[in-house]
C-alpha positions as MATLAB code, in Angstrom:
seq = 'ERLQSFSNVFIKLHPGSFDEGELRKMVGQTFPENFKIVNGDPEQYLAETSIGICGGTGAVIKCIAREIPVVIVGNNSSLTMNPLALKEDSCVWRLCFLKEDVIASLEFFRKTIKEQPEKIQQKAKEFVNAIFVSPSDSYWENYLPSKENVN';
ca = [
     143.327   74.413   46.893;
     144.706   77.945   46.606;
     144.098   78.501   50.326;
     146.507   75.700   51.231;
     149.363   78.156   50.705;
     148.361   80.013   53.893;
     150.380   78.789   56.877;
     147.573   78.840   59.478;
     143.893   79.346   58.854;
     141.797   79.671   62.002;
     138.068   79.218   61.550;
     136.019   80.677   64.389;
     132.338   79.966   64.039;
     129.839   82.413   65.488;
     128.146   80.851   68.539;
     124.702   81.388   67.017;
     125.569   79.835   63.664;
     126.064   76.243   62.612;
     128.509   73.863   64.261;
     131.740   72.313   63.013;
     129.990   69.203   61.636;
     127.587   71.309   59.581;
     130.485   73.395   58.233;
     132.398   70.299   57.171;
     129.246   68.954   55.489;
     128.733   72.263   53.621;
     132.339   72.320   52.418;
     132.014   68.717   51.261;
     135.618   67.795   51.932;
     138.090   67.616   54.762;
     140.039   70.724   55.613;
     143.783   70.835   54.945;
     145.972   70.460   58.035;
     146.695   74.205   58.088;
     142.975   74.872   58.723;
     141.975   74.834   62.386;
     138.486   75.297   63.794;
     138.873   77.236   67.030;
     136.529   78.003   69.892;
     136.333   80.590   72.623;
     137.118   84.282   72.588;
     138.531   85.431   69.235;
     140.866   87.807   71.110;
     143.173   84.895   71.889;
     143.770   84.255   68.152;
     144.171   87.798   66.832;
     147.884   87.999   67.621;
     148.421   85.080   65.217;
     146.023   86.400   62.554;
     147.228   88.188   59.448;
     143.882   88.276   57.583;
     140.381   87.887   58.999;
     137.503   86.142   57.282;
     134.297   87.001   59.114;
     130.569   87.251   58.845;
     129.021   90.559   59.848;
     130.013   90.289   63.504;
     132.008   92.190   66.082;
     135.055   90.190   65.017;
     135.214   92.447   61.943;
     135.701   95.516   64.142;
     138.233   93.689   66.319;
     140.302   92.827   63.258;
     140.316   96.361   61.859;
     141.127   97.850   65.280;
     144.233   95.641   65.329;
     145.239   96.544   61.772;
     144.206   93.152   60.398;
     142.572   93.335   56.964;
     139.285   91.471   56.785;
     137.073   89.700   54.275;
     133.396   89.935   55.176;
     131.525   86.949   53.819;
     128.180   88.191   52.538;
     125.011   86.192   53.055;
     123.401   85.186   49.765;
     120.061   84.227   51.291;
     119.338   86.934   53.873;
     120.486   90.292   55.200;
     124.247   90.841   55.347;
     125.352   92.734   58.418;
     128.319   94.956   57.655;
     129.583   97.022   60.589;
     132.203   98.652   58.328;
     129.821  100.017   55.687;
     130.189  103.627   56.806;
     133.733  103.864   55.433;
     134.453  101.934   52.267;
     138.105  101.030   51.885;
     139.092   97.970   49.864;
     142.638   98.216   51.222;
     141.523   96.982   54.656;
     138.179   95.265   54.110;
     136.154   93.702   51.336;
     132.615   92.361   51.217;
     132.452   89.135   49.179;
     129.512   87.016   48.086;
     131.395   84.581   45.817;
     134.170   82.180   46.802;
     136.274   83.473   43.914;
     136.026   86.986   45.366;
     137.030   85.701   48.807;
     140.113   84.018   47.370;
     141.032   87.064   45.252;
     140.670   89.288   48.329;
     142.850   86.988   50.421;
     145.526   87.033   47.737;
     145.302   90.846   47.495;
     145.654   91.224   51.270;
     148.546   88.776   51.461;
     150.402   90.674   48.722;
     149.691   94.053   50.334;
     150.814   92.807   53.760;
     154.073   91.624   52.202;
     154.764   94.633   49.957;
     153.032   97.589   51.660;
     152.281   96.785   55.314;
     152.355  100.485   56.203;
     149.433  101.089   53.814;
     147.223   98.655   55.721;
     148.340  100.113   59.049;
     147.535  103.672   57.918;
     144.151  102.761   56.418;
     143.200  100.781   59.534;
     144.125  103.751   61.739;
     142.002  106.049   59.561;
     139.140  103.622   59.936;
     139.515  103.397   63.709;
     139.554  107.200   63.927;
     136.349  107.338   61.872;
     134.379  104.806   63.935;
     135.691  105.226   67.490;
     135.411  108.408   69.490;
     138.172  109.650   71.749;
     137.497  109.104   75.450;
     135.870  112.025   77.232;
     134.190  112.548   80.606;
     131.350  114.303   78.787;
     130.122  110.972   77.416;
     129.049  109.978   80.916;
     126.805  113.005   81.519;
     123.638  111.080   80.684;
     124.552  108.205   82.973;
     126.170  109.742   86.044;
     124.994  112.635   88.201;
     126.926  115.853   87.735;
     129.571  116.719   90.320;
     127.400  119.583   91.585;
     124.500  117.205   92.393;
     126.582  114.677   94.325;
     126.192  115.040   98.117;
];
C-alpha cells in the first residue's frame, strides 16, 4: 500500500529467475497500475528510474554508476550476492531481507533524492571511483603483444 505513492515502479525480473506469473502468485495480489513488469535490457529503463530494487545482479552496479540509489533484496533461503559489499554506504545502497526494511529504504531514498540529491550524486561518484579503474593501455599488456613484438 505504501508503495502506491511512487509514480512508476518498473519490475525487471532476472532472466534466470521466476516468471511474471510466479511473481504475481508470490505477491498474492494484483499490482497497482503504477507497477509495470518490464522485459529486455535494463539500460532502456534507467533514465526513468529514481530508485532501483534489485537482487544481487549487474543491475545493481548499473544503478550506482548512474547515481541511482538501490535496494538489494537479500535472499532468505540461499546465498545473497552483493556486488557492492566492498564499500558500505547506506546513502546509496541498502541490503534488505525484510519487506519492512525495503519500504523504509525506499522512503529514505525518496526523501534524500528530494532534499539532498547532491549527497547521493557525491556518494555514487565515490563508489564508482572505488570499484572502477581509470582506463589505461597498460591493462591490455596481458592480452595484446607489445609494440616491440609486432612485425
